[in-house]
Amino acid sequence: MTLKKTFPKILWLIISSSIFFIILYFALFYYTKKAEKQVYANSVEHFDNEVSKLLEVNAKPILVAINNDTNWDEFVNFIKDRNVKWYNESIGNELNIYEADYLGVYDVNKKFIIRTETPKIKSVDFIPKAEMDLLNKVGINKFYMKIPEGIVEVTGAAIHPSDDPLKNKTKASGYFFVVRLLDQKFIKNLEKLTSSSIEILDNYADLNEEKNKIRSLSPLKDYNNQLVAELSFKRNFAVYFENTTNLLYVIIVAFFVNLLVNLIYTRRLVYYPLDLIRRVLETGNKKAIRELKKTTGEFSYIGNLFEENSNQKIELIKAKIKAEESDRLKSSFLANLSHEIRTPMNAINGFTELIINTDINETEKLEYLNVIEKSGKNLVSIIDDLIEMSKIDSNQIVPNFAVVNLESCVNELYETVKITIKNKAIDFKLIKSKTPAEFNILTDDIKLKQVIINLLTNAIKFTDEGEVTFGYEIDEKRDLINFTVRDTGLGIDEDNHKNIFDRFKRVDSDISIKVGGLGLGLAISKAYVELLGGTISLESKVGVGSTFYFSIPLKYAKVEHIVVKPINNIELIKSEEEVILIAEDDNINFLLFQKMMQNKNFKILRAINGQEAVDICINNPNIDLVLMDIKMPLMNGFEALEQIRPIRPTLPIIAQTAYSSSDDKLKIEEAGFTDYITKPLNRERLFELVDKYLRKKNENEA
């Protein structure tokens, strides 16, 4: 009787336990499948978002560039006068800027005017006329279409004057289109950008689902919003739930063999991991993911998958924030650049018009001309900073180490800067070194001077009254030269210290807006210091002032005591019928030379190209000095110099160039020019060079 009574209980226990385990089994199976679907769905969603964002980033430069070009008054004029030379120089050479294969221009009547293309695209005038009607409404539009060469991405924009680019869309002056061929190169670049494999599918293609792959489809639509094709992005998705499913089958079979043992460990091995999965799926709990990773078997693997999924979310958020920040900085920089360029240009144009069109006395005229000169210098400074930053970004800047007399270098900078701040109530001092350089050093003196000039310029800008000092000390124990630039000016808030050397960033304040600038000076200085092998840092408090420190390696040239060279002012001399040849193809620049020298007793000859300059030098032995433009037709300045030097080895030949970087200056010196002067021309510098080399020539002849 006892066995009969006990057996049903045991049987019931077995049955109830089996039912309980089966329920647990199906619950585990359900949550596993749910986890699989959830992880897969999340990954696909994130992949779609990532592809969409990256495609927007890929198209953004073209949209910004085409918006700038089509709001250009000269482009409007081209539609009317069809000046092909202007088009080739200003628009036709922008294929590399757009990274495009075809540029096309149409007039207001939708008639084809001109194109610029790569060998990839032979087709001409393939833009639908209806698209131009659409541009009258929307201004800018991007669409896709098929041409004989394949599928192309077309970005079009209506051409408008700069003073009213959007208000009168129905009165466009013409239409401009940028075309990219979706060829193998385009696909490869896009694959690299998106870290996926890409196929172009026609709109009838059937997609076969692939195991352990995720896919995102980006439709390519024409101007009528009709599907032309689709871009299929495919990426590996290494999630393997089959092992989990097989393990579940093994567990349910083993249960009947090890029922009693399994009952003891059910909660720890099954229920707890399932609860963790549930918490992760419902809330994304990071603590639950960590605990799930600590479990054994496939649950730990699922925990790794959840962690990977969570990390992907974080990376996507970071990428989005970074992209938005980059876009914001670029937009802010472009707006700031536009403002900084238009400000001096407004002054130049405005005061020039006042001089031409109004009756003014000589005092006012001189005042206006001073404003024009100052604005021109500001504009050149902005352009120089942009070019230098571009060269730094493309790794084109290399240090040119030479023997430098450090004491003379610092004294020269002091004398130069002191002259420029006579109108400010600033006590400007050069702090004499306690441990001066006893020997010449090896460094790039041009870049070193530029760093010090940038820091001093900033200090003077933000110090209306007070003290600005600079100096250096030799640290032979650590083989360093430590420079200090200190001011008692505005100061910088501590929150801005970490970004002060970043390009395009500057401290926003009323004084910053007043003094202007692109925020590139400190970024260029930091790049130069690091190029020389050094470091730069800052200490600053608002209302107290700022101190910039930078150090470069100490390298003595040779053990030879140095003597500080004095700074001498050059006395200008009046010439007596010396013959000067000016090689200049631009009429306005030549006129400027003539006007500058009209009070001097020079005989001026002109060559309009390099070949003519060579012929004149050969046939006129009385020429005393040559001002040689670098960029000229037929033969440039370098080529002309090569032919003149063997015939007239002692003839002073001064290069005049619009190239102003340190590398360009080094190239001019290495070519064998006697000296150089940069454009825009400085009258005092011009007379200084002319008098110097004419005096030297006269002394040699005497």
JSON list of N, CA and C in Angstrom, two decimals, residues 265-303:
[
{"chain": "A", "resi": 265, "resn": "TYR", "atom": "N", "xyz": [19.32, 22.57, -10.06]},
{"chain": "A", "resi": 265, "resn": "TYR", "atom": "CA", "xyz": [20.06, 23.65, -10.71]},
{"chain": "A", "resi": 265, "resn": "TYR", "atom": "C", "xyz": [19.23, 24.44, -11.73]},
{"chain": "A", "resi": 266, "resn": "THR", "atom": "N", "xyz": [17.93, 24.16, -11.78]},
{"chain": "A", "resi": 266, "resn": "THR", "atom": "CA", "xyz": [17.10, 24.83, -12.80]},
{"chain": "A", "resi": 266, "resn": "THR", "atom": "C", "xyz": [17.14, 26.35, -12.67]},
{"chain": "A", "resi": 267, "resn": "ARG", "atom": "N", "xyz": [16.99, 26.79, -11.47]},
{"chain": "A", "resi": 267, "resn": "ARG", "atom": "CA", "xyz": [16.93, 28.24, -11.29]},
{"chain": "A", "resi": 267, "resn": "ARG", "atom": "C", "xyz": [18.23, 28.92, -11.70]},
{"chain": "A", "resi": 268, "resn": "ARG", "atom": "N", "xyz": [19.37, 28.29, -11.29]},
{"chain": "A", "resi": 268, "resn": "ARG", "atom": "CA", "xyz": [20.66, 28.93, -11.56]},
{"chain": "A", "resi": 268, "resn": "ARG", "atom": "C", "xyz": [21.04, 28.86, -13.03]},
{"chain": "A", "resi": 269, "resn": "LEU", "atom": "N", "xyz": [20.72, 27.75, -13.70]},
{"chain": "A", "resi": 269, "resn": "LEU", "atom": "CA", "xyz": [21.18, 27.54, -15.07]},
{"chain": "A", "resi": 269, "resn": "LEU", "atom": "C", "xyz": [20.21, 28.04, -16.13]},
{"chain": "A", "resi": 270, "resn": "VAL", "atom": "N", "xyz": [18.93, 28.15, -15.77]},
{"chain": "A", "resi": 270, "resn": "VAL", "atom": "CA", "xyz": [17.95, 28.49, -16.80]},
{"chain": "A", "resi": 270, "resn": "VAL", "atom": "C", "xyz": [17.21, 29.79, -16.48]},
{"chain": "A", "resi": 271, "resn": "TYR", "atom": "N", "xyz": [16.57, 29.81, -15.33]},
{"chain": "A", "resi": 271, "resn": "TYR", "atom": "CA", "xyz": [15.69, 30.93, -15.05]},
{"chain": "A", "resi": 271, "resn": "TYR", "atom": "C", "xyz": [16.45, 32.25, -14.94]},
{"chain": "A", "resi": 272, "resn": "TYR", "atom": "N", "xyz": [17.57, 32.25, -14.21]},
{"chain": "A", "resi": 272, "resn": "TYR", "atom": "CA", "xyz": [18.32, 33.49, -14.00]},
{"chain": "A", "resi": 272, "resn": "TYR", "atom": "C", "xyz": [18.84, 34.09, -15.32]},
{"chain": "A", "resi": 273, "resn": "PRO", "atom": "N", "xyz": [19.48, 33.26, -16.20]},
{"chain": "A", "resi": 273, "resn": "PRO", "atom": "CA", "xyz": [19.90, 33.82, -17.49]},
{"chain": "A", "resi": 273, "resn": "PRO", "atom": "C", "xyz": [18.72, 34.35, -18.31]},
{"chain": "A", "resi": 274, "resn": "LEU", "atom": "N", "xyz": [17.59, 33.62, -18.28]},
{"chain": "A", "resi": 274, "resn": "LEU", "atom": "CA", "xyz": [16.41, 34.08, -19.01]},
{"chain": "A", "resi": 274, "resn": "LEU", "atom": "C", "xyz": [15.92, 35.41, -18.47]},
{"chain": "A", "resi": 275, "resn": "ASP", "atom": "N", "xyz": [15.98, 35.57, -17.18]},
{"chain": "A", "resi": 275, "resn": "ASP", "atom": "CA", "xyz": [15.55, 36.82, -16.59]},
{"chain": "A", "resi": 275, "resn": "ASP", "atom": "C", "xyz": [16.48, 37.97, -17.00]},
{"chain": "A", "resi": 276, "resn": "LEU", "atom": "N", "xyz": [17.77, 37.65, -17.09]},
{"chain": "A", "resi": 276, "resn": "LEU", "atom": "CA", "xyz": [18.72, 38.66, -17.55]},
{"chain": "A", "resi": 276, "resn": "LEU", "atom": "C", "xyz": [18.43, 39.06, -19.00]},
{"chain": "A", "resi": 277, "resn": "ILE", "atom": "N", "xyz": [18.14, 38.06, -19.85]},
{"chain": "A", "resi": 277, "resn": "ILE", "atom": "CA", "xyz": [17.82, 38.34, -21.25]},
{"chain": "A", "resi": 277, "resn": "ILE", "atom": "C", "xyz": [16.58, 39.22, -21.33]},
{"chain": "A", "resi": 278, "resn": "ARG", "atom": "N", "xyz": [15.58, 38.90, -20.51]},
{"chain": "A", "resi": 278, "resn": "ARG", "atom": "CA", "xyz": [14.36, 39.69, -20.51]},
{"chain": "A", "resi": 278, "resn": "ARG", "atom": "C", "xyz": [14.65, 41.13, -20.12]},
{"chain": "A", "resi": 279, "resn": "ARG", "atom": "N", "xyz": [15.47, 41.31, -19.09]},
{"chain": "A", "resi": 279, "resn": "ARG", "atom": "CA", "xyz": [15.79, 42.66, -18.63]},
{"chain": "A", "resi": 279, "resn": "ARG", "atom": "C", "xyz": [16.56, 43.45, -19.69]},
{"chain": "A", "resi": 280, "resn": "VAL", "atom": "N", "xyz": [17.45, 42.72, -20.40]},
{"chain": "A", "resi": 280, "resn": "VAL", "atom": "CA", "xyz": [18.21, 43.39, -21.47]},
{"chain": "A", "resi": 280, "resn": "VAL", "atom": "C", "xyz": [17.28, 43.80, -22.60]},
{"chain": "A", "resi": 281, "resn": "LEU", "atom": "N", "xyz": [16.38, 42.87, -22.99]},
{"chain": "A", "resi": 281, "resn": "LEU", "atom": "CA", "xyz": [15.48, 43.15, -24.10]},
{"chain": "A", "resi": 281, "resn": "LEU", "atom": "C", "xyz": [14.50, 44.28, -23.76]},
{"chain": "A", "resi": 282, "resn": "GLU", "atom": "N", "xyz": [14.07, 44.31, -22.52]},
{"chain": "A", "resi": 282, "resn": "GLU", "atom": "CA", "xyz": [13.06, 45.30, -22.14]},
{"chain": "A", "resi": 282, "resn": "GLU", "atom": "C", "xyz": [13.67, 46.67, -21.84]},
{"chain": "A", "resi": 283, "resn": "THR", "atom": "N", "xyz": [14.82, 46.69, -21.19]},
{"chain": "A", "resi": 283, "resn": "THR", "atom": "CA", "xyz": [15.38, 47.97, -20.73]},
{"chain": "A", "resi": 283, "resn": "THR", "atom": "C", "xyz": [16.79, 48.26, -21.23]},
{"chain": "A", "resi": 284, "resn": "GLY", "atom": "N", "xyz": [17.47, 47.24, -21.80]},
{"chain": "A", "resi": 284, "resn": "GLY", "atom": "CA", "xyz": [18.86, 47.43, -22.21]},
{"chain": "A", "resi": 284, "resn": "GLY", "atom": "C", "xyz": [19.79, 47.60, -21.03]},
{"chain": "A", "resi": 285, "resn": "ASN", "atom": "N", "xyz": [19.45, 46.98, -19.90]},
{"chain": "A", "resi": 285, "resn": "ASN", "atom": "CA", "xyz": [20.21, 47.13, -18.66]},
{"chain": "A", "resi": 285, "resn": "ASN", "atom": "C", "xyz": [21.65, 46.64, -18.83]},
{"chain": "A", "resi": 286, "resn": "LYS", "atom": "N", "xyz": [22.63, 47.55, -18.64]},
{"chain": "A", "resi": 286, "resn": "LYS", "atom": "CA", "xyz": [24.03, 47.19, -18.83]},
{"chain": "A", "resi": 286, "resn": "LYS", "atom": "C", "xyz": [24.53, 46.24, -17.75]},
{"chain": "A", "resi": 287, "resn": "LYS", "atom": "N", "xyz": [24.00, 46.40, -16.53]},
{"chain": "A", "resi": 287, "resn": "LYS", "atom": "CA", "xyz": [24.39, 45.48, -15.46]},
{"chain": "A", "resi": 287, "resn": "LYS", "atom": "C", "xyz": [23.93, 44.07, -15.79]},
{"chain": "A", "resi": 288, "resn": "ALA", "atom": "N", "xyz": [22.72, 43.94, -16.36]},
{"chain": "A", "resi": 288, "resn": "ALA", "atom": "CA", "xyz": [22.21, 42.63, -16.75]},
{"chain": "A", "resi": 288, "resn": "ALA", "atom": "C", "xyz": [23.09, 42.01, -17.83]},
{"chain": "A", "resi": 289, "resn": "ILE", "atom": "N", "xyz": [23.60, 42.84, -18.77]},
{"chain": "A", "resi": 289, "resn": "ILE", "atom": "CA", "xyz": [24.49, 42.33, -19.82]},
{"chain": "A", "resi": 289, "resn": "ILE", "atom": "C", "xyz": [25.77, 41.80, -19.21]},
{"chain": "A", "resi": 290, "resn": "ARG", "atom": "N", "xyz": [26.34, 42.55, -18.24]},
{"chain": "A", "resi": 290, "resn": "ARG", "atom": "CA", "xyz": [27.58, 42.09, -17.59]},
{"chain": "A", "resi": 290, "resn": "ARG", "atom": "C", "xyz": [27.34, 40.78, -16.86]},
{"chain": "A", "resi": 291, "resn": "GLU", "atom": "N", "xyz": [26.22, 40.68, -16.17]},
{"chain": "A", "resi": 291, "resn": "GLU", "atom": "CA", "xyz": [25.91, 39.44, -15.45]},
{"chain": "A", "resi": 291, "resn": "GLU", "atom": "C", "xyz": [25.68, 38.29, -16.43]},
{"chain": "A", "resi": 292, "resn": "LEU", "atom": "N", "xyz": [25.03, 38.58, -17.56]},
{"chain": "A", "resi": 292, "resn": "LEU", "atom": "CA", "xyz": [24.78, 37.55, -18.56]},
{"chain": "A", "resi": 292, "resn": "LEU", "atom": "C", "xyz": [26.09, 37.03, -19.14]},
{"chain": "A", "resi": 293, "resn": "LYS", "atom": "N", "xyz": [27.09, 37.91, -19.32]},
{"chain": "A", "resi": 293, "resn": "LYS", "atom": "CA", "xyz": [28.40, 37.48, -19.82]},
{"chain": "A", "resi": 293, "resn": "LYS", "atom": "C", "xyz": [29.12, 36.56, -18.85]},
{"chain": "A", "resi": 294, "resn": "LYS", "atom": "N", "xyz": [28.83, 36.74, -17.54]},
{"chain": "A", "resi": 294, "resn": "LYS", "atom": "CA", "xyz": [29.48, 35.91, -16.53]},
{"chain": "A", "resi": 294, "resn": "LYS", "atom": "C", "xyz": [28.89, 34.52, -16.44]},
{"chain": "A", "resi": 295, "resn": "THR", "atom": "N", "xyz": [27.69, 34.32, -17.02]},
{"chain": "A", "resi": 295, "resn": "THR", "atom": "CA", "xyz": [27.08, 33.00, -17.00]},
{"chain": "A", "resi": 295, "resn": "THR", "atom": "C", "xyz": [27.84, 32.07, -17.93]},
{"chain": "A", "resi": 296, "resn": "THR", "atom": "N", "xyz": [27.47, 30.80, -17.92]},
{"chain": "A", "resi": 296, "resn": "THR", "atom": "CA", "xyz": [28.19, 29.81, -18.71]},
{"chain": "A", "resi": 296, "resn": "THR", "atom": "C", "xyz": [27.44, 29.49, -19.99]},
{"chain": "A", "resi": 297, "resn": "GLY", "atom": "N", "xyz": [28.15, 28.86, -20.92]},
{"chain": "A", "resi": 297, "resn": "GLY", "atom": "CA", "xyz": [27.52, 28.34, -22.13]},
{"chain": "A", "resi": 297, "resn": "GLY", "atom": "C", "xyz": [27.08, 29.44, -23.08]},
{"chain": "A", "resi": 298, "resn": "GLU", "atom": "N", "xyz": [25.98, 29.14, -23.79]},
{"chain": "A", "resi": 298, "resn": "GLU", "atom": "CA", "xyz": [25.49, 30.03, -24.82]},
{"chain": "A", "resi": 298, "resn": "GLU", "atom": "C", "xyz": [24.93, 31.33, -24.27]},
{"chain": "A", "resi": 299, "resn": "PHE", "atom": "N", "xyz": [24.54, 31.32, -23.00]},
{"chain": "A", "resi": 299, "resn": "PHE", "atom": "CA", "xyz": [24.04, 32.56, -22.41]},
{"chain": "A", "resi": 299, "resn": "PHE", "atom": "C", "xyz": [25.15, 33.61, -22.35]},
{"chain": "A", "resi": 300, "resn": "SER", "atom": "N", "xyz": [26.37, 33.17, -22.06]},
{"chain": "A", "resi": 300, "resn": "SER", "atom": "CA", "xyz": [27.50, 34.09, -22.06]},
{"chain": "A", "resi": 300, "resn": "SER", "atom": "C", "xyz": [27.72, 34.65, -23.46]},
{"chain": "A", "resi": 301, "resn": "TYR", "atom": "N", "xyz": [27.57, 33.80, -24.47]},
{"chain": "A", "resi": 301, "resn": "TYR", "atom": "CA", "xyz": [27.72, 34.25, -25.86]},
{"chain": "A", "resi": 301, "resn": "TYR", "atom": "C", "xyz": [26.63, 35.27, -26.23]},
{"chain": "A", "resi": 302, "resn": "ILE", "atom": "N", "xyz": [25.39, 34.99, -25.76]},
{"chain": "A", "resi": 302, "resn": "ILE", "atom": "CA", "xyz": [24.31, 35.95, -25.99]},
{"chain": "A", "resi": 302, "resn": "ILE", "atom": "C", "xyz": [24.62, 37.26, -25.30]},
{"chain": "A", "resi": 303, "resn": "GLY", "atom": "N", "xyz": [25.22, 37.19, -24.11]},
{"chain": "A", "resi": 303, "resn": "GLY", "atom": "CA", "xyz": [25.63, 38.40, -23.42]},
{"chain": "A", "resi": 303, "resn": "GLY", "atom": "C", "xyz": [26.65, 39.20, -24.22]}
]
